[in-house]
mmCIF file of C-alpha atoms in Angstrom:
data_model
loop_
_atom_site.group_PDB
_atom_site.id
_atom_site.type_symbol
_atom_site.label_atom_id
_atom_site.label_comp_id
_atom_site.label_asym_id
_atom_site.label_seq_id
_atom_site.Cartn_x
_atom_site.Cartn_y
_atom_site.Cartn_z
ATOM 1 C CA UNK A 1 -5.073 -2.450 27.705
ATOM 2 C CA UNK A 2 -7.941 -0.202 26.941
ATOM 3 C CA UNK A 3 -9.039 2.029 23.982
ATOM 4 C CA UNK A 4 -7.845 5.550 24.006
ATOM 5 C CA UNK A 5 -10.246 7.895 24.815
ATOM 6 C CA UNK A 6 -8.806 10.823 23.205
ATOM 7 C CA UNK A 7 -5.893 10.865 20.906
ATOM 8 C CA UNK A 8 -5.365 14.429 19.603
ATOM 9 C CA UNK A 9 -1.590 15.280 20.495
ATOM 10 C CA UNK A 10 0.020 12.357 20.975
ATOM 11 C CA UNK A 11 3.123 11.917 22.681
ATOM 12 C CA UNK A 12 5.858 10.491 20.495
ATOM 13 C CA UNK A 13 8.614 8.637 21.898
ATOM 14 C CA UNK A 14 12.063 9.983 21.474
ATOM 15 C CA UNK A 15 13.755 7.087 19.415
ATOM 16 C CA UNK A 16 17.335 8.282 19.224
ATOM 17 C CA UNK A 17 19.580 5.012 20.841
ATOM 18 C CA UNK A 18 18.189 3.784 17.358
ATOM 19 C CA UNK A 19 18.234 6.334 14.982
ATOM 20 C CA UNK A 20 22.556 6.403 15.071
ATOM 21 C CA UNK A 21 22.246 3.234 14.610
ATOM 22 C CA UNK A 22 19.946 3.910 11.876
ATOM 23 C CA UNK A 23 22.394 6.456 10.122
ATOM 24 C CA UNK A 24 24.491 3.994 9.375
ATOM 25 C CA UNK A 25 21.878 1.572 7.705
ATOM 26 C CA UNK A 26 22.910 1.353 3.907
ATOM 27 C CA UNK A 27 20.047 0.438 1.313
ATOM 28 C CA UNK A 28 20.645 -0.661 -2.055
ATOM 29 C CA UNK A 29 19.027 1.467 -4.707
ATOM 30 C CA UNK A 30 17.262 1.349 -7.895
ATOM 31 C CA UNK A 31 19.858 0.925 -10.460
ATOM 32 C CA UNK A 32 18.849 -1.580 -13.207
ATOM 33 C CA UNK A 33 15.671 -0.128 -14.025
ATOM 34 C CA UNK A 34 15.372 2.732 -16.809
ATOM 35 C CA UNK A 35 12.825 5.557 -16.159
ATOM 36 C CA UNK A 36 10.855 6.857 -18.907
ATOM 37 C CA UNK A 37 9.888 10.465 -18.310
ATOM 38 C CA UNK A 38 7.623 10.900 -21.268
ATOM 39 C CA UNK A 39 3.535 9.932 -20.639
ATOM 40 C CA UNK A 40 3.961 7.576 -23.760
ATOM 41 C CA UNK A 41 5.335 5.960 -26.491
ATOM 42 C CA UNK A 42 8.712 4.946 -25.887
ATOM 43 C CA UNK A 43 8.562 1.611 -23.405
ATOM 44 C CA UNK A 44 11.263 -0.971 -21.505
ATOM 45 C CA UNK A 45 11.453 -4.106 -22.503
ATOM 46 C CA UNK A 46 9.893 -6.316 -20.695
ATOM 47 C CA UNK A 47 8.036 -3.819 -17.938
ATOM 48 C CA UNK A 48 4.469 -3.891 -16.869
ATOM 49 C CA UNK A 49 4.105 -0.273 -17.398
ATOM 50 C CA UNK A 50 6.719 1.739 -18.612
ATOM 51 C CA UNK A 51 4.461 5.007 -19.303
ATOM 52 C CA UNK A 52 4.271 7.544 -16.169
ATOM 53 C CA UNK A 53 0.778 7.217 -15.060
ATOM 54 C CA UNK A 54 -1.445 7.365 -12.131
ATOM 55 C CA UNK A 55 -4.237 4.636 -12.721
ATOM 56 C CA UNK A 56 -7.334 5.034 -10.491
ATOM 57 C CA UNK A 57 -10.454 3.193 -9.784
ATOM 58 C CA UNK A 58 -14.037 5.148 -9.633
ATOM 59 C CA UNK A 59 -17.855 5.185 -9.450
ATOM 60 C CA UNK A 60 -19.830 7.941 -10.577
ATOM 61 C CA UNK A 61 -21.771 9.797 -7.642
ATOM 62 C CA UNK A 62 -25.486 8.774 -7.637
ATOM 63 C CA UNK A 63 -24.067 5.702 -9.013
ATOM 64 C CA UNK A 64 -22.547 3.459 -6.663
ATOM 65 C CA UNK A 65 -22.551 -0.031 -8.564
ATOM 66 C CA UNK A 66 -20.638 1.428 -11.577
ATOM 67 C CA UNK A 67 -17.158 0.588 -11.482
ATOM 68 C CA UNK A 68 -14.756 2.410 -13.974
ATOM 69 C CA UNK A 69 -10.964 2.464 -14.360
ATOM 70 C CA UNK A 70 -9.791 5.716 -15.627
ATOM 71 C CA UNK A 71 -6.294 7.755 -15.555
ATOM 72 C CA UNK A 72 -5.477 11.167 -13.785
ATOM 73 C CA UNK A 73 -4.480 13.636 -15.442
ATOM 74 C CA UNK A 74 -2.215 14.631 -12.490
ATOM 75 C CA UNK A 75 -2.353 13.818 -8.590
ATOM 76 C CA UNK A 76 -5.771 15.308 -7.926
ATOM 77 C CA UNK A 77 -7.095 16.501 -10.996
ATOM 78 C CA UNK A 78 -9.541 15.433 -13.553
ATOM 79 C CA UNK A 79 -10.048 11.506 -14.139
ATOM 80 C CA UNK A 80 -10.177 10.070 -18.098
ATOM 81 C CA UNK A 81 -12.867 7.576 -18.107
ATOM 82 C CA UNK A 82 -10.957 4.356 -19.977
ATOM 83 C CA UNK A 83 -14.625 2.939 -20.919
ATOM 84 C CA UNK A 84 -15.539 5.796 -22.658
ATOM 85 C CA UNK A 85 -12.866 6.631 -24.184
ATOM 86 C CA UNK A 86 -12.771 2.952 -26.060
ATOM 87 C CA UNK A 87 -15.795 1.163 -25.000
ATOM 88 C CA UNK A 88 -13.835 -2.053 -25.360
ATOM 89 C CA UNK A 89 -12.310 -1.363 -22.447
ATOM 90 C CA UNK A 90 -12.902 -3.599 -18.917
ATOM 91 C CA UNK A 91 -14.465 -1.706 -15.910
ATOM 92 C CA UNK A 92 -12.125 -3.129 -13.015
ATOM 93 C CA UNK A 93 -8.449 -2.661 -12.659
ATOM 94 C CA UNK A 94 -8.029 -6.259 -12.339
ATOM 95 C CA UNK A 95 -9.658 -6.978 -15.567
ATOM 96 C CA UNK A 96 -7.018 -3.578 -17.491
ATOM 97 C CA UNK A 97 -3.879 -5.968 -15.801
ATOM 98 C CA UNK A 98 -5.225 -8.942 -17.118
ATOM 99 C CA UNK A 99 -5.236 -7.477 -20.463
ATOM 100 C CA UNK A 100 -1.548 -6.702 -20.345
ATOM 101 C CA UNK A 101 0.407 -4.369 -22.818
ATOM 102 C CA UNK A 102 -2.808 -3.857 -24.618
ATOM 103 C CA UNK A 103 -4.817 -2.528 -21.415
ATOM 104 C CA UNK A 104 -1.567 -0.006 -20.658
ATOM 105 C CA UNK A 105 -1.277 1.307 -23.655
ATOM 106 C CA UNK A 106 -5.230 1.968 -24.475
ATOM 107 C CA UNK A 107 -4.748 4.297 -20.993
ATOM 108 C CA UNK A 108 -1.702 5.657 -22.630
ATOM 109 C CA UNK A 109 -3.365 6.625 -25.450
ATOM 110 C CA UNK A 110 -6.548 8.288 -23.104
ATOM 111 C CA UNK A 111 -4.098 10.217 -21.070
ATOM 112 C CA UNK A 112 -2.847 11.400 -24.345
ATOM 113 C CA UNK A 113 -5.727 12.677 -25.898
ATOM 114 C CA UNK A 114 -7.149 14.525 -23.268
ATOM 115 C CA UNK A 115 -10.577 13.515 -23.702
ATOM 116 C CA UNK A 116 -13.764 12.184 -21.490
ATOM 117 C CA UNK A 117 -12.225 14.128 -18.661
ATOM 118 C CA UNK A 118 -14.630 13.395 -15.768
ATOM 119 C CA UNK A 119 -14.798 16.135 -12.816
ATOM 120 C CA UNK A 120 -13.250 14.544 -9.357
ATOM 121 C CA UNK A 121 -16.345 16.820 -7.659
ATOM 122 C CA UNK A 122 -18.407 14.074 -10.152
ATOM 123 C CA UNK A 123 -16.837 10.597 -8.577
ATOM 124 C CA UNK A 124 -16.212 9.069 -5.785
ATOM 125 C CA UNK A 125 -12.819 7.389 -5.947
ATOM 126 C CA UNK A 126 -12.379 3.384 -4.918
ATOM 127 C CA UNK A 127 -9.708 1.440 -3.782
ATOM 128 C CA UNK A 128 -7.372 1.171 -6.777
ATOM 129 C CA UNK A 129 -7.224 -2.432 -7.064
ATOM 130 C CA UNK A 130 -10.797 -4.754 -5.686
ATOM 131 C CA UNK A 131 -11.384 -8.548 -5.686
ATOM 132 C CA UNK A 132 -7.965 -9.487 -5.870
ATOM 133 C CA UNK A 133 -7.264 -13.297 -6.044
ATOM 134 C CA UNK A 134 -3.959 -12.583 -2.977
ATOM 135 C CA UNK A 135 -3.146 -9.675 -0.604
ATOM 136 C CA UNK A 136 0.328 -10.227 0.190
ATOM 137 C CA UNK A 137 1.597 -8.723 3.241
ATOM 138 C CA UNK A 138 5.348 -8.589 4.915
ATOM 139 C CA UNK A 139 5.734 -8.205 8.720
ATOM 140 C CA UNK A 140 8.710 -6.785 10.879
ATOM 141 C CA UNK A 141 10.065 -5.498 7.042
ATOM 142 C CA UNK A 142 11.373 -1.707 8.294
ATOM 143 C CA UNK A 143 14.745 -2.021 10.227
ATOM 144 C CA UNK A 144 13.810 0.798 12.231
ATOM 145 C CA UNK A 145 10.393 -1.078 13.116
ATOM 146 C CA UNK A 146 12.427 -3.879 15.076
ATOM 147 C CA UNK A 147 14.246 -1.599 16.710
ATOM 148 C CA UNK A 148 11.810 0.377 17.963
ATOM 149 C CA UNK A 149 10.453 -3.620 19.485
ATOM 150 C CA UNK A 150 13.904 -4.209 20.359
ATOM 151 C CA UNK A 151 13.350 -7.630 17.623
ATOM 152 C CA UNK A 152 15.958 -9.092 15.633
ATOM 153 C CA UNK A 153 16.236 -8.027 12.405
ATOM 154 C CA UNK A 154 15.245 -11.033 10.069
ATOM 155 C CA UNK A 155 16.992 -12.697 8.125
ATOM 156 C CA UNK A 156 13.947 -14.135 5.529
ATOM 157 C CA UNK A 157 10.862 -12.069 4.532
ATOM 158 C CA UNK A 158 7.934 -12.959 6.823
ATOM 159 C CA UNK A 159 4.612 -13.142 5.473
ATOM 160 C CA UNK A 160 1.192 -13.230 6.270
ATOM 161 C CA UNK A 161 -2.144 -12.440 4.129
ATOM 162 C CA UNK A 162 -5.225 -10.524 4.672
ATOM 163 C CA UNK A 163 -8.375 -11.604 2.776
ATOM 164 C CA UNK A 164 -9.061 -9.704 -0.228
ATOM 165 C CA UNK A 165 -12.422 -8.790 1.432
ATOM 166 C CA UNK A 166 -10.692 -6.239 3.645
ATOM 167 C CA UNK A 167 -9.829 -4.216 1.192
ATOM 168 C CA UNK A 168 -11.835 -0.774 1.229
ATOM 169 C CA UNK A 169 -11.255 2.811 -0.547
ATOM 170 C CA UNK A 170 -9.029 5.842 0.452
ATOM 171 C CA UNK A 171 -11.574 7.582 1.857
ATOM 172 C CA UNK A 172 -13.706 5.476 3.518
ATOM 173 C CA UNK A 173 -14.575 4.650 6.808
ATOM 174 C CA UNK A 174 -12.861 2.318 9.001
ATOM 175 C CA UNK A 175 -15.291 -0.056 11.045
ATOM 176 C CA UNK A 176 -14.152 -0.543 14.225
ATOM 177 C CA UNK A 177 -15.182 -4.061 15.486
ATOM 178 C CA UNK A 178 -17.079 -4.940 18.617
ATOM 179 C CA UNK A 179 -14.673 -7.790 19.329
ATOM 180 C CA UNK A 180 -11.808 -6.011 19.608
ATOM 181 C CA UNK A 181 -10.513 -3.445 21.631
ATOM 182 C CA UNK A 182 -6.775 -2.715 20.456
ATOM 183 C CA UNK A 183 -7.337 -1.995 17.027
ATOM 184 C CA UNK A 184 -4.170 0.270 15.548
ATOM 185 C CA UNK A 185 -2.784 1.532 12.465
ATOM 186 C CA UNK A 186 0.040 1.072 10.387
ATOM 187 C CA UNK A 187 1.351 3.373 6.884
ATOM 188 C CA UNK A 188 2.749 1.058 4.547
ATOM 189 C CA UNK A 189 3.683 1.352 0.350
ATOM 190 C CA UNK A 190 1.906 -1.154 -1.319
ATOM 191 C CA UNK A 191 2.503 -2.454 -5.128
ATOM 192 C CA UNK A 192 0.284 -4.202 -7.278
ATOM 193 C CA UNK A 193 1.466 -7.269 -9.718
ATOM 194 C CA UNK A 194 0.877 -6.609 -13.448
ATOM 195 C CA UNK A 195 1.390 -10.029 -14.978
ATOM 196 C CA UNK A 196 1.846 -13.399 -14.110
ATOM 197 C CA UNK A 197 4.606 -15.448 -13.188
ATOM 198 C CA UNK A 198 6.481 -17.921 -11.041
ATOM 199 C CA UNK A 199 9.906 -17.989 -9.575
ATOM 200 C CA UNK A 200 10.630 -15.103 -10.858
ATOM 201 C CA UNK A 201 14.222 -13.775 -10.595
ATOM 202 C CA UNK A 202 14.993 -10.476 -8.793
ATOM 203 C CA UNK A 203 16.676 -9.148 -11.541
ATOM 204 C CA UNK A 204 13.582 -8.980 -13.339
ATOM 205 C CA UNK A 205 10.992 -8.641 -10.325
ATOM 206 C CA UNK A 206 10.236 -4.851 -11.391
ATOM 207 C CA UNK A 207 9.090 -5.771 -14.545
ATOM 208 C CA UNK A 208 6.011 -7.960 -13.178
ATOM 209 C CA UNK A 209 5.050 -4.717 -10.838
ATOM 210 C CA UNK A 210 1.892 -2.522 -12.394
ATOM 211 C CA UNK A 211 2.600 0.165 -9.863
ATOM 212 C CA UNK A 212 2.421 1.243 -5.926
ATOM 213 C CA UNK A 213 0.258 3.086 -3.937
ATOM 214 C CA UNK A 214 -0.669 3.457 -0.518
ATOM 215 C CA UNK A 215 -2.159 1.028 2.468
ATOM 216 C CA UNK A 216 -3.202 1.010 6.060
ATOM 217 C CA UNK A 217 -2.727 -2.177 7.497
ATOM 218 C CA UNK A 218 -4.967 -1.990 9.835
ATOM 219 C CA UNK A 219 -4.430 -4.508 12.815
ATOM 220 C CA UNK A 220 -6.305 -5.636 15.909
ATOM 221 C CA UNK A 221 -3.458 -5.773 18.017
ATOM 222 C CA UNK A 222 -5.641 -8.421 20.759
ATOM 223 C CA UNK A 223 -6.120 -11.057 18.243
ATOM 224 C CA UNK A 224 -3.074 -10.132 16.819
ATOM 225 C CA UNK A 225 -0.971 -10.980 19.427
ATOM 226 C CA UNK A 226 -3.026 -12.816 21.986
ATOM 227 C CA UNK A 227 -5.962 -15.001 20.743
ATOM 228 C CA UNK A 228 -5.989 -17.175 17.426
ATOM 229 C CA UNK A 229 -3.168 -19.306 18.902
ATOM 230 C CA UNK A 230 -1.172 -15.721 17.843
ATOM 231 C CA UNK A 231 -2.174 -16.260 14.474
ATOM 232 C CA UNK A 232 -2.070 -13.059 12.196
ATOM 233 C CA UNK A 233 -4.420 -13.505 9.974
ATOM 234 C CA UNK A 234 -8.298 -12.878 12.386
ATOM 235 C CA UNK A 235 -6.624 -9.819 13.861
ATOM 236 C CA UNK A 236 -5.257 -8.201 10.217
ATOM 237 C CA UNK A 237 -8.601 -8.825 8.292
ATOM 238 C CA UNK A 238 -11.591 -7.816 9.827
ATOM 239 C CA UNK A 239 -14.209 -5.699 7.590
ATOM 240 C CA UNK A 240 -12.598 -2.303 5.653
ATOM 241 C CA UNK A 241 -9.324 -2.980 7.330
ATOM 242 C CA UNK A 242 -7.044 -2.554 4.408
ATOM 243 C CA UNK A 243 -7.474 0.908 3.015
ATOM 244 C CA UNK A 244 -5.707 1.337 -0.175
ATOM 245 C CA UNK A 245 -5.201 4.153 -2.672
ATOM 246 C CA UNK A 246 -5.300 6.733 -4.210
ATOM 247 C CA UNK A 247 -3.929 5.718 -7.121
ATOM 248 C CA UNK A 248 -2.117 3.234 -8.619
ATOM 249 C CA UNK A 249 1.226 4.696 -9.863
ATOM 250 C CA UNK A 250 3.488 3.489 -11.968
ATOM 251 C CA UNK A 251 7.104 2.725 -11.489
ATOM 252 C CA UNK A 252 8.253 5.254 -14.119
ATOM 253 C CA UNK A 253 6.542 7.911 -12.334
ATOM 254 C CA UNK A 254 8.283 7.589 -8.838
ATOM 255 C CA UNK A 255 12.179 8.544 -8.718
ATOM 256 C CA UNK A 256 13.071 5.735 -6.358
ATOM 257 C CA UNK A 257 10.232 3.768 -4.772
ATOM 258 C CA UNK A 258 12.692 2.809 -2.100
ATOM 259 C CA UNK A 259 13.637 6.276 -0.605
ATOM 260 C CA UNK A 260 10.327 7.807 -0.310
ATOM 261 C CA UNK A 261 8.747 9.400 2.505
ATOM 262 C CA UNK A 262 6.146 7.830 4.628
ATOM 263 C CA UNK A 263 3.876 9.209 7.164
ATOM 264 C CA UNK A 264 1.047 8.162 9.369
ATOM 265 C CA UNK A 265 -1.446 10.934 10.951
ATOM 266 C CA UNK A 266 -4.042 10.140 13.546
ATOM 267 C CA UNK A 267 -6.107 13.085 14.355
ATOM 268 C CA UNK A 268 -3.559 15.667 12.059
ATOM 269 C CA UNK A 269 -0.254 14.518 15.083
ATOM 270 C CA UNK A 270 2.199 12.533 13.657
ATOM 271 C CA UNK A 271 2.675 9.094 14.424
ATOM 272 C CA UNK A 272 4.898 7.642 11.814
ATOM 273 C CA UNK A 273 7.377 9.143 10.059
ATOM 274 C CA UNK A 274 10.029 7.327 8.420
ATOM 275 C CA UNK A 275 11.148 6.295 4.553
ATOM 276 C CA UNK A 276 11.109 3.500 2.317
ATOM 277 C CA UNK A 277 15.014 3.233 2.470
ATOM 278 C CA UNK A 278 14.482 1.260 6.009
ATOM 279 C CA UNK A 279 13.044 -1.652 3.962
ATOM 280 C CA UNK A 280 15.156 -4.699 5.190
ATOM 281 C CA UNK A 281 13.621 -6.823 1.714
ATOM 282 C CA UNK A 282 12.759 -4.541 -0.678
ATOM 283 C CA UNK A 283 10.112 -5.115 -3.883
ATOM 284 C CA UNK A 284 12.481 -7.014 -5.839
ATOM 285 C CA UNK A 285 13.495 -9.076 -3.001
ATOM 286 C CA UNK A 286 9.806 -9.940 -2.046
ATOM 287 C CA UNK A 287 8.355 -11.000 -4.927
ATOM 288 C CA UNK A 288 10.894 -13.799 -5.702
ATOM 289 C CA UNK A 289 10.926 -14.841 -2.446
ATOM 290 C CA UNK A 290 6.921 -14.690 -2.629
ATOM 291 C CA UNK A 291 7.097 -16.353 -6.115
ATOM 292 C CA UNK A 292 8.633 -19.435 -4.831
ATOM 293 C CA UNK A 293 5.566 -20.707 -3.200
ATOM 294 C CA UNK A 294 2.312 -19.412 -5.166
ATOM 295 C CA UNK A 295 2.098 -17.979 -9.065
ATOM 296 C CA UNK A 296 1.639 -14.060 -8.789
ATOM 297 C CA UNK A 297 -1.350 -13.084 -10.893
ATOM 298 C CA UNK A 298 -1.904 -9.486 -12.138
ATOM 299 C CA UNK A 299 -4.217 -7.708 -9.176
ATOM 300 C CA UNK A 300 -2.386 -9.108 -6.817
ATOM 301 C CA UNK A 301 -1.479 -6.761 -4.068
ATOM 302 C CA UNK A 302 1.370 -6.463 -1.519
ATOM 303 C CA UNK A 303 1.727 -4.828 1.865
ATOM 304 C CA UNK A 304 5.870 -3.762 2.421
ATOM 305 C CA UNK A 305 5.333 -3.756 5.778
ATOM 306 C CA UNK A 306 5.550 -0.702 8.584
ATOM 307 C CA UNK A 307 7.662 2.190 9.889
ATOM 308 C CA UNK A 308 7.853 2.582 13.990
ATOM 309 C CA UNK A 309 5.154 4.278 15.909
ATOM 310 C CA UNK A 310 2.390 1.702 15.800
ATOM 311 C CA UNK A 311 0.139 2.427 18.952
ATOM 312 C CA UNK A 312 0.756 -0.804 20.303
ATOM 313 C CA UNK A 313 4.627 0.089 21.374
ATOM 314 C CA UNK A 314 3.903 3.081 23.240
ATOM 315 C CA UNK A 315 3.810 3.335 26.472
ATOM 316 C CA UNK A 316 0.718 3.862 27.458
ATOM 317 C CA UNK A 317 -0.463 2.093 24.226
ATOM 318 C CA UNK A 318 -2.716 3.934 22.191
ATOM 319 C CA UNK A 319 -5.793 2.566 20.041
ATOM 320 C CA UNK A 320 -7.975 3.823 17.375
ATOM 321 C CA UNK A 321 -11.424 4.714 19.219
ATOM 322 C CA UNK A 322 -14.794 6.154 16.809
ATOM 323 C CA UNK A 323 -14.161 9.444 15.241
ATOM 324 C CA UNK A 324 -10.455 9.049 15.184
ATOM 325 C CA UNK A 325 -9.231 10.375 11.182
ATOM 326 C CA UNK A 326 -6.287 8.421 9.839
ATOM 327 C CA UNK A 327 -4.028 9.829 7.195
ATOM 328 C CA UNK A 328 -1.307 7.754 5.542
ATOM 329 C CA UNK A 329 1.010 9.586 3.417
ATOM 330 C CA UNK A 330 3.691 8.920 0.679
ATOM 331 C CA UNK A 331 5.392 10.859 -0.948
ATOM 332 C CA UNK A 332 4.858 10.751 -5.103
ATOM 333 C CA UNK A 333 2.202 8.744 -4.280
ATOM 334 C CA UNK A 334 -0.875 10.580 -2.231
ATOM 335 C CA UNK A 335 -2.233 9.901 0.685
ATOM 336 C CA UNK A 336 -5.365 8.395 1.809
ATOM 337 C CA UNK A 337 -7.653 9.419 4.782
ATOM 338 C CA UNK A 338 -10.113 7.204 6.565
ATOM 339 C CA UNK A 339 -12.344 8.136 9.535
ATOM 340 C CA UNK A 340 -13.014 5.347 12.275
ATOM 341 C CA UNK A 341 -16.715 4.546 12.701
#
């Protein structure tokens, strides 16, 4: 298989033998978890972050080295700089988690207040979450996924990792890498842990979540699925190929994570489209499973897994060549858009 040389309307396969079957796919909802509507002071028991807030990481332009964790003000507006709005605030997301309650409600306090509002024209915005100790990913995870493979649904959670050095921002570039020529893309919700733990039940999984935002599990599908003894790991986490952002949102600012939206653009043509209600395991459900075999720490990051329309299953397949602009959308969340270089 060769690398598309164009890719600017894209034929989409017609995926109705599966999508009756789909209908009658029943997900379990949200229903133990209260949602706090109010930006602060009242909190749940027990939460990572009960406040609604959109947590980002930046640099100010000119200044590329200076990481800062600040707080929208809403999706797309102006940023509150954390550090300067108490000085003995950290500078990395990680390092606000790590802090726990305290960290949350300093940015509760910021958001409040209004102040140290920094410009978005003034920063350039960075991957939420960097230098995690774990990226946590979950493969064949979207019922309509295996379908679309005609693969049986599973019956555990299977996971894989990327290496944290993968990890790049929303809006940067994608390096496409000389030794591969299948690389592809793939939308996927993404949460972040907030505090530690170990074995931790699903009844009370939610509470160790900081918030979700958005990834692009970006895969090269040859030593994916060929080379590397069919390892996952070589062909999931090459340079810059784990986009992540915009923000870091918090559970009490998303309805129901599991029945939202998600979308995958190549080029502005839609190539996934599906919703978060095909999860086969969903958040809860993954971190105990997860929790059995390492202790979550708070940075921690996990990939959900994928909706159908991967390039790989198409027929022709389809790869990401140079210029190509990738756009992974969820809704309440953002989006993130990365050009291939």
């Amino acid at each position: 298989m060769k690398r598309s040389d164009s890719f600017t309307n894209p034929d989409i396969e017609s995926h109705d033998s599966y999508y009756s079957e789909l209908s009658r796919i029943k997900v379990q909802r949200l229903c133990n978890f209260t949602r706090i509507e109010v930006r602060c002071c009242s909190t749940v028991r027990g939460t990572a972050s009960s406040a609604t807030m959109r947590l980002v990481q930046f640099c100010h332009r000119g200044d590329e080295g200076g990481v800062r964790v600040g707080v929208e003000q809403a999706e797309g507006q102006g940023v509150i700089d954390l550090k300067a709005f108490d000085p003995s605030m950290p500078s990395t997301m990680r390092e606000l988690l790590e802090m726990g309650q305290k960290g949350m409600d300093c940015a509760k306090r910021a958001l409040s207040s209004g102040q140290h509002v920094v410009a978005r024209s003034d920063i350039r915005l960075l991957s939420p979450v960097t230098g995690p100790e774990k990226v946590v990913c979950v493969g064949m995870n979207y019922k309509d996924h295996c379908l679309e493979q005609n693969a049986p649904i599973p019956k555990e959670p299977i996971i894989f990792s990327k290496f944290p050095c993968s990890i790049t921002g929303p809006y940067d570039d994608i390096i496409l890498p000389e030794e591969s020529q299948e690389v592809d893309w793939e939308v996927e919700l993404a949460f972040v842990i907030g505090r530690k733990g170990k074995h931790i039940k699903e009844e009370e999984a939610l509470s160790y979540v900081a918030g979700f935002t958005v990834a692009n599990d970006v895969s090269a599908r040859d030593w994916q699925m060929k080379r590397n003894g069919k390892q996952w790991l070589l062909g999931k986490t090459f340079d810059t190929f784990c986009p992540l952002g915009p923000a870091l949102v918090t559970t009490a600012a998303l309805k129901d994570v599991h029945n939202l939206g998600v979308r995958c653009l190549v080029n502005g043509a839609t190539v996934q489209d599906s919703n978060t209600n095909q999860m086969i395991f969903q958040t809860e459900k993954l971190i105990a499973w997860v929790s059995q075999f390492v202790t979550l720490c708070p940075g921690d990051v996990f990939l959900t897994g994928t909706p159908p329309g991967v390039g790989v299953f198409r027929n022709p397949p389809v790869f990401l060549k140079r210029g190509d602009v990738v756009e992974c959308q969820i809704d309440e969340i953002g989006s993130i858009r990365n050009t291939v270089v």
